Amino acid sequence: LWQEFLQAKLERGSTVIALGGGVVGDLAGFAAATYLRGVPWIVVPTSLLAMVDSSLGGKTGIDLPQGKNLVGAFHPPRLVWVDPQVLDTLPEVEFQSGLAEVVKAGIIDDPHLFSLCAQGWETVNQQRDQLVNRAIAVKIGVIESDPYEKGRRAILNLGHTIGHALELVSHFRLSHGQAVAIGMVVETYLAEGIGLAQTGLAERIENVLKNLGLPWQVPDDLEIDFIIETMHFDKKRHRDSLRFALPVQLGEIKQGVQVDDKQLLVDVLRTCRYSPK
Ligand SMILES: NC(=O)c1ccc[n+]([C@@H]2O[C@H](COP(=O)([O-])OP(=O)(O)OC[C@H]3O[C@@H](n4cnc5c(N)ncnc54)[C@H](O)[C@@H]3O)[C@@H](O)[C@H]2O)c1
């Protein structure tokens, strides 16, 4: 992209336009952040995940084989242009993947959004634009309160500490949204395990994801030890202890929860493992 920018004679005042899903946004945004020490960019997200999540908040970057988003920059776009109509051509499996982030927004800060998702596929399709709007509002509310992730913004990581590891360990066979869906269930069981959330919350979340056709179990071919080891590479690691954003109840997340009990993590991952009947 940098070479192409040079060939197209882009200058400091030029604007890069990223039109596409989260991969295009992350990559084009990072290229814009770093070309000539930063040129402006505009993002037109075309996938549900990009609309409600990746295009908002100015995080741009790329993955390394060792972990997700290890190279990147905060470079907010000048404009995020969302037109839900483009979702008409989005493959269903990609739409479902984005729904994981919509459900996450509901859990974090919009119980009504969560209950819309709980009504299932038909409601979700009928109320699609409302879902997009509400999920965007949740993310904007959080990032405006903490643009550079100094504190509260970490609540957006619900499901991601485990989700990122699952994405990597599955060699990206699990999409980001699918991995986050499973991650949210595992992390909610973890919250129940340490007494932060009341028993029953994980099952509630699990049922919503299940109804929307999202995975909720850790695939049985993924090694639990390898998942845990991979989590330690997560850039949010804090010395040797893992920190999570965990739900207390619908609409309330506690960030920076340190979990030192490795056995509990292993047990929870085992409980959430896919087991063919
Ligand atoms: N920067 C951030 O804050 C942030 C947050 C979350 C996720 N991400 C990143 O976003 C990426 C995932 O984004 P994604 O789910 O959009 O994946 P993606 O960009 O790979 O898009 C998914 C697929 O849908 C296709 N597509 C997109 N819009 C379409 C449309 N309107 N019609 C038909 N096909 C369409 C794409 O070509 C692609 O094949 C991951 O790499 C993840 O790490 C970044």
CSV table of C-alpha atoms and ligand atoms in Angstrom, one decimal:
chain,number,residue,atom,x,y,z
A,1,LEU,CA,0.0,0.0,0.0
A,2,TRP,CA,2.8,2.4,0.9
A,3,GLN,CA,4.4,1.8,-2.6
A,4,GLU,CA,1.0,2.4,-4.2
A,5,PHE,CA,0.5,5.6,-2.2
A,6,LEU,CA,3.9,6.8,-3.5
A,7,GLN,CA,3.0,5.9,-7.1
A,8,ALA,CA,-0.3,7.7,-6.8
A,9,LYS,CA,1.6,10.7,-5.5
A,10,LEU,CA,-0.4,10.9,-2.2
A,11,GLU,CA,0.8,13.9,-0.1
A,12,ARG,CA,0.3,14.9,3.5
A,13,GLY,CA,-3.1,16.5,2.7
A,14,SER,CA,-4.3,13.5,0.7
A,15,THR,CA,-7.0,11.2,2.2
A,16,VAL,CA,-7.0,7.4,2.1
A,17,ILE,CA,-10.4,5.8,1.8
A,18,ALA,CA,-10.9,2.3,3.2
A,19,LEU,CA,-13.9,0.6,1.7
A,20,GLY,CA,-14.5,-2.9,3.0
A,21,GLY,CA,-14.5,-5.2,6.1
A,22,GLY,CA,-12.4,-5.1,9.2
A,23,VAL,CA,-9.3,-6.4,7.5
A,24,VAL,CA,-9.3,-3.6,4.9
A,25,GLY,CA,-10.0,-1.0,7.5
A,26,ASP,CA,-7.2,-2.2,9.9
A,27,LEU,CA,-4.7,-2.4,7.0
A,28,ALA,CA,-5.6,0.7,5.1
A,29,GLY,CA,-5.9,2.7,8.4
A,30,PHE,CA,-2.4,1.5,9.5
A,31,ALA,CA,-0.9,2.3,6.1
A,32,ALA,CA,-2.5,5.8,6.4
A,33,ALA,CA,-1.3,6.2,10.0
A,34,THR,CA,2.3,5.5,9.0
A,35,TYR,CA,2.6,6.9,5.4
A,36,LEU,CA,4.4,10.3,5.6
A,37,ARG,CA,4.1,9.9,9.4
A,38,GLY,CA,0.3,10.0,9.0
A,39,VAL,CA,-2.2,11.1,6.4
A,40,PRO,CA,-6.0,11.5,7.0
A,41,TRP,CA,-8.3,8.6,6.2
A,42,ILE,CA,-12.0,7.8,5.9
A,43,VAL,CA,-13.5,4.4,6.5
A,44,VAL,CA,-16.6,3.0,4.8
A,45,PRO,CA,-17.2,-0.3,6.7
A,46,THR,CA,-19.1,-2.9,4.6
A,47,SER,CA,-19.3,-5.9,7.1
A,48,LEU,CA,-21.4,-5.9,10.2
A,49,LEU,CA,-18.3,-6.4,12.4
A,50,ALA,CA,-16.6,-3.5,10.8
A,51,MET,CA,-19.7,-1.2,11.2
A,52,VAL,CA,-20.2,-1.9,14.9
A,53,ASP,CA,-16.7,-2.5,16.0
A,54,SER,CA,-13.5,-2.4,14.0
A,55,SER,CA,-14.1,0.9,12.2
A,56,LEU,CA,-14.8,2.8,15.5
A,57,GLY,CA,-12.2,4.0,17.9
A,58,GLY,CA,-9.1,4.6,15.7
A,59,LYS,CA,-7.3,1.3,16.3
A,60,THR,CA,-5.4,0.2,13.2
A,61,GLY,CA,-2.9,-2.5,12.8
A,62,ILE,CA,-1.7,-5.9,11.6
A,63,ASP,CA,-1.1,-9.3,13.2
A,64,LEU,CA,2.2,-11.1,13.6
A,65,PRO,CA,2.5,-14.9,13.7
A,66,GLN,CA,3.0,-14.6,17.5
A,67,GLY,CA,-0.2,-12.7,18.2
A,68,LYS,CA,-3.0,-10.5,17.1
A,69,ASN,CA,-2.6,-6.7,16.6
A,70,LEU,CA,1.0,-6.7,17.7
A,71,VAL,CA,1.9,-3.9,15.3
A,72,GLY,CA,-0.4,-0.9,15.0
A,73,ALA,CA,-1.3,2.7,15.7
A,74,PHE,CA,-4.1,4.7,17.1
A,75,HIS,CA,-5.2,6.8,14.1
A,76,PRO,CA,-8.8,7.8,14.2
A,77,PRO,CA,-10.5,8.2,10.8
A,78,ARG,CA,-11.9,11.6,9.9
A,79,LEU,CA,-15.2,10.0,9.1
A,80,VAL,CA,-16.9,6.7,9.5
A,81,TRP,CA,-19.6,6.2,6.9
A,82,VAL,CA,-22.1,3.5,7.7
A,83,ASP,CA,-24.8,2.4,5.3
A,84,PRO,CA,-26.4,-0.8,6.6
A,85,GLN,CA,-27.9,-1.5,3.2
A,86,VAL,CA,-24.6,-2.8,2.0
A,87,LEU,CA,-25.1,-5.7,4.4
A,88,ASP,CA,-27.6,-7.1,1.9
A,89,THR,CA,-24.7,-8.7,0.0
A,90,LEU,CA,-22.7,-9.8,3.1
A,91,PRO,CA,-22.6,-13.7,3.3
A,92,GLU,CA,-24.7,-15.0,6.2
A,93,VAL,CA,-21.7,-16.5,8.0
A,94,GLU,CA,-20.0,-13.1,8.1
A,95,PHE,CA,-23.2,-11.4,9.3
A,96,GLN,CA,-23.4,-14.0,12.1
A,97,SER,CA,-19.8,-13.3,13.0
A,98,GLY,CA,-20.6,-9.6,13.3
A,99,LEU,CA,-23.6,-10.4,15.5
A,100,ALA,CA,-21.1,-11.7,18.2
A,101,GLU,CA,-20.0,-8.1,18.6
A,102,VAL,CA,-23.6,-6.8,18.6
A,103,VAL,CA,-24.4,-9.3,21.4
A,104,LYS,CA,-21.2,-8.1,23.2
A,105,ALA,CA,-22.4,-4.5,23.0
A,106,GLY,CA,-25.7,-5.6,24.6
A,107,ILE,CA,-23.9,-7.4,27.4
A,108,ILE,CA,-21.6,-4.4,28.0
A,109,ASP,CA,-24.0,-1.5,28.1
A,110,ASP,CA,-27.4,-2.1,26.5
A,111,PRO,CA,-29.6,-4.8,28.0
A,112,HIS,CA,-32.4,-3.9,25.6
A,113,LEU,CA,-30.1,-4.7,22.6
A,114,PHE,CA,-29.2,-8.0,24.3
A,115,SER,CA,-32.9,-8.9,24.6
A,116,LEU,CA,-33.5,-8.0,20.9
A,117,CYS,CA,-30.7,-10.5,20.1
A,118,ALA,CA,-32.3,-13.0,22.4
A,119,GLN,CA,-35.5,-12.9,20.3
A,120,GLY,CA,-33.6,-14.7,17.6
A,121,TRP,CA,-32.8,-14.6,13.9
A,122,GLU,CA,-36.1,-13.2,12.6
A,123,THR,CA,-36.1,-10.2,15.0
A,124,VAL,CA,-32.4,-9.6,14.3
A,125,ASN,CA,-33.0,-9.4,10.5
A,126,GLN,CA,-36.2,-7.3,10.9
A,127,GLN,CA,-34.5,-4.9,13.3
A,128,ARG,CA,-31.1,-4.9,11.6
A,129,ASP,CA,-30.7,-1.2,11.3
A,130,GLN,CA,-31.7,-0.6,15.0
A,131,LEU,CA,-29.2,-3.3,16.1
A,132,VAL,CA,-26.5,-1.6,14.1
A,133,ASN,CA,-27.3,1.8,15.5
A,134,ARG,CA,-27.5,0.6,19.1
A,135,ALA,CA,-24.3,-1.4,18.9
A,136,ILE,CA,-22.5,1.6,17.4
A,137,ALA,CA,-23.8,3.8,20.2
A,138,VAL,CA,-22.4,1.5,22.9
A,139,LYS,CA,-19.0,1.5,21.3
A,140,ILE,CA,-18.9,5.2,20.8
A,141,GLY,CA,-20.0,5.8,24.3
A,142,VAL,CA,-17.2,3.7,25.7
A,143,ILE,CA,-14.4,5.1,23.4
A,144,GLU,CA,-15.5,8.7,24.0
A,145,SER,CA,-15.1,8.1,27.7
A,146,ASP,CA,-11.5,6.7,27.2
A,147,PRO,CA,-10.1,7.3,23.7
A,148,TYR,CA,-6.6,5.8,24.4
A,149,GLU,CA,-7.6,2.8,26.4
A,150,LYS,CA,-6.3,4.1,29.7
A,151,GLY,CA,-9.1,2.5,31.7
A,152,ARG,CA,-12.8,2.0,30.9
A,153,ARG,CA,-12.3,1.2,27.3
A,154,ALA,CA,-10.9,-2.2,28.3
A,155,ILE,CA,-14.5,-3.4,29.0
A,156,LEU,CA,-14.7,-3.8,25.2
A,157,ASN,CA,-12.3,-6.7,25.5
A,158,LEU,CA,-15.0,-8.9,26.9
A,159,GLY,CA,-14.6,-12.3,25.2
A,160,HIS,CA,-11.4,-11.2,23.5
A,161,THR,CA,-8.6,-12.4,25.8
A,162,ILE,CA,-9.8,-16.0,25.2
A,163,GLY,CA,-11.2,-15.1,21.7
A,164,HIS,CA,-7.9,-13.8,20.3
A,165,ALA,CA,-6.1,-17.0,21.6
A,166,LEU,CA,-8.8,-19.2,20.0
A,167,GLU,CA,-8.4,-17.3,16.7
A,168,LEU,CA,-4.7,-17.9,16.7
A,169,VAL,CA,-4.7,-21.5,17.9
A,170,SER,CA,-7.3,-22.4,15.3
A,171,HIS,CA,-5.1,-20.8,12.7
A,172,PHE,CA,-8.0,-18.5,11.9
A,173,ARG,CA,-10.4,-21.3,11.1
A,174,LEU,CA,-12.5,-19.5,13.7
A,175,SER,CA,-13.4,-16.0,12.5
A,176,HIS,CA,-12.9,-13.1,14.9
A,177,GLY,CA,-16.6,-13.0,15.7
A,178,GLN,CA,-16.9,-16.8,16.2
A,179,ALA,CA,-13.8,-16.7,18.5
A,180,VAL,CA,-15.3,-13.8,20.5
A,181,ALA,CA,-18.6,-15.6,20.8
A,182,ILE,CA,-16.9,-18.7,22.4
A,183,GLY,CA,-14.6,-16.3,24.4
A,184,MET,CA,-17.6,-14.5,25.9
A,185,VAL,CA,-19.1,-17.8,27.1
A,186,VAL,CA,-15.8,-19.1,28.6
A,187,GLU,CA,-15.1,-15.8,30.2
A,188,THR,CA,-18.6,-15.6,31.7
A,189,TYR,CA,-18.2,-19.1,33.2
A,190,LEU,CA,-14.9,-17.8,34.6
A,191,ALA,CA,-16.7,-14.8,36.1
A,192,GLU,CA,-19.1,-17.2,37.7
A,193,GLY,CA,-16.2,-19.4,38.9
A,194,ILE,CA,-14.6,-16.5,40.8
A,195,GLY,CA,-17.9,-15.4,42.2
A,196,LEU,CA,-18.1,-12.2,40.2
A,197,ALA,CA,-21.2,-13.1,38.2
A,198,GLN,CA,-24.3,-15.0,39.3
A,199,THR,CA,-24.7,-18.6,38.1
A,200,GLY,CA,-26.9,-18.7,35.1
A,201,LEU,CA,-25.5,-15.7,33.2
A,202,ALA,CA,-23.2,-17.8,31.0
A,203,GLU,CA,-26.0,-20.1,30.1
A,204,ARG,CA,-28.1,-17.1,29.1
A,205,ILE,CA,-25.4,-15.7,26.9
A,206,GLU,CA,-24.7,-19.2,25.5
A,207,ASN,CA,-28.4,-19.6,24.5
A,208,VAL,CA,-28.5,-16.3,22.7
A,209,LEU,CA,-25.4,-17.1,20.7
A,210,LYS,CA,-26.7,-20.6,19.9
A,211,ASN,CA,-30.0,-19.2,18.6
A,212,LEU,CA,-28.1,-16.9,16.3
A,213,GLY,CA,-26.1,-19.8,14.8
A,214,LEU,CA,-22.9,-18.8,16.5
A,215,PRO,CA,-20.5,-21.3,18.1
A,216,TRP,CA,-20.3,-21.3,21.9
A,217,GLN,CA,-18.0,-24.3,22.6
A,218,VAL,CA,-14.3,-24.6,22.4
A,219,PRO,CA,-13.5,-26.9,19.5
A,220,ASP,CA,-12.2,-30.2,20.8
A,221,ASP,CA,-9.1,-30.3,18.5
A,222,LEU,CA,-7.7,-27.1,20.2
A,223,GLU,CA,-5.2,-27.9,23.0
A,224,ILE,CA,-6.2,-26.2,26.3
A,225,ASP,CA,-2.5,-25.7,27.3
A,226,PHE,CA,-1.7,-24.1,24.0
A,227,ILE,CA,-4.8,-21.8,24.3
A,228,ILE,CA,-3.5,-20.6,27.7
A,229,GLU,CA,0.1,-20.2,26.5
A,230,THR,CA,-1.2,-18.2,23.6
A,231,MET,CA,-3.2,-15.9,25.9
A,232,HIS,CA,0.1,-14.9,27.6
A,233,PHE,CA,1.3,-13.5,24.3
A,234,ASP,CA,-1.8,-11.2,24.3
A,235,LYS,CA,-0.5,-7.6,24.3
A,236,LYS,CA,-2.8,-6.9,27.3
A,237,ARG,CA,-0.9,-9.3,29.5
A,238,HIS,CA,0.4,-7.7,32.6
A,239,ARG,CA,3.7,-9.3,33.7
A,240,ASP,CA,2.7,-13.0,34.2
A,241,SER,CA,-0.9,-12.6,35.2
A,242,LEU,CA,-3.8,-12.6,32.8
A,243,ARG,CA,-6.3,-9.8,33.1
A,244,PHE,CA,-9.9,-10.1,31.8
A,245,ALA,CA,-12.9,-7.9,31.3
A,246,LEU,CA,-15.6,-10.0,32.9
A,247,PRO,CA,-19.4,-9.5,33.2
A,248,VAL,CA,-20.9,-8.9,36.6
A,249,GLN,CA,-24.4,-8.8,35.2
A,250,LEU,CA,-26.0,-7.6,31.9
A,251,GLY,CA,-24.9,-4.0,31.5
A,252,GLU,CA,-22.0,-4.2,33.9
A,253,ILE,CA,-18.5,-5.3,33.2
A,254,LYS,CA,-15.4,-5.3,35.4
A,255,GLN,CA,-12.2,-4.6,33.7
A,256,GLY,CA,-8.6,-5.6,34.7
A,257,VAL,CA,-9.7,-8.7,36.6
A,258,GLN,CA,-6.6,-10.7,37.4
A,259,VAL,CA,-6.9,-14.4,37.3
A,260,ASP,CA,-4.0,-16.3,38.8
A,261,ASP,CA,-5.7,-19.6,39.3
A,262,LYS,CA,-4.5,-21.5,36.3
A,263,GLN,CA,-6.4,-24.6,37.3
A,264,LEU,CA,-9.7,-22.7,37.3
A,265,LEU,CA,-9.0,-21.5,33.8
A,266,VAL,CA,-8.2,-25.0,32.7
A,267,ASP,CA,-11.4,-26.3,34.3
A,268,VAL,CA,-13.6,-23.7,32.7
A,269,LEU,CA,-12.1,-24.3,29.3
A,270,ARG,CA,-12.6,-28.0,29.8
A,271,THR,CA,-16.3,-27.5,30.8
A,272,CYS,CA,-16.8,-25.4,27.7
A,273,ARG,CA,-15.2,-27.9,25.3
A,274,TYR,CA,-17.3,-29.3,22.5
A,275,SER,CA,-18.2,-32.8,23.3
A,276,PRO,CA,-20.0,-34.9,20.6
A,277,LYS,CA,-23.1,-36.6,22.1
B,1,LIG,N1,-9.4,-2.2,14.7
B,1,LIG,C1,-10.2,-2.7,15.6
B,1,LIG,O1,-10.5,-2.1,16.6
B,1,LIG,C2,-10.7,-4.1,15.3
B,1,LIG,C3,-11.8,-4.5,16.1
B,1,LIG,C4,-12.3,-5.8,15.9
B,1,LIG,C5,-11.8,-6.6,14.8
B,1,LIG,N2,-10.8,-6.1,14.1
B,1,LIG,C6,-10.3,-6.9,12.9
B,1,LIG,O2,-11.3,-6.9,11.9
B,1,LIG,C7,-11.1,-8.1,11.2
B,1,LIG,C8,-12.4,-8.8,10.9
B,1,LIG,O3,-13.2,-8.0,10.2
B,1,LIG,P1,-14.4,-8.6,9.2
B,1,LIG,O4,-15.2,-9.6,10.0
B,1,LIG,O5,-15.1,-7.4,8.6
B,1,LIG,O6,-13.6,-9.5,8.2
B,1,LIG,P2,-13.2,-9.2,6.7
B,1,LIG,O7,-12.7,-7.8,6.5
B,1,LIG,O8,-12.3,-10.3,6.3
B,1,LIG,O9,-14.6,-9.3,5.9
B,1,LIG,C9,-15.2,-10.6,5.9
B,1,LIG,C10,-15.6,-11.1,4.5
B,1,LIG,O10,-16.7,-10.4,4.0
B,1,LIG,C11,-16.5,-9.8,2.7
B,1,LIG,N3,-17.3,-8.6,2.7
B,1,LIG,C12,-17.2,-7.5,3.5
B,1,LIG,N4,-18.2,-6.6,3.2
B,1,LIG,C13,-19.0,-7.2,2.3
B,1,LIG,C14,-20.3,-6.9,1.7
B,1,LIG,N5,-21.0,-5.7,2.0
B,1,LIG,N6,-20.8,-7.7,0.8
B,1,LIG,C15,-20.2,-8.9,0.5
B,1,LIG,N7,-19.0,-9.3,1.1
B,1,LIG,C16,-18.5,-8.5,2.0
B,1,LIG,C17,-15.0,-9.6,2.7
B,1,LIG,O11,-14.5,-9.5,1.4
B,1,LIG,C18,-14.5,-10.8,3.4
B,1,LIG,O12,-14.4,-11.9,2.6
B,1,LIG,C19,-10.1,-9.0,12.0
B,1,LIG,O13,-8.9,-9.0,11.3
B,1,LIG,C20,-10.0,-8.3,13.3
B,1,LIG,O14,-8.8,-8.5,13.9
B,1,LIG,C21,-10.3,-4.9,14.3
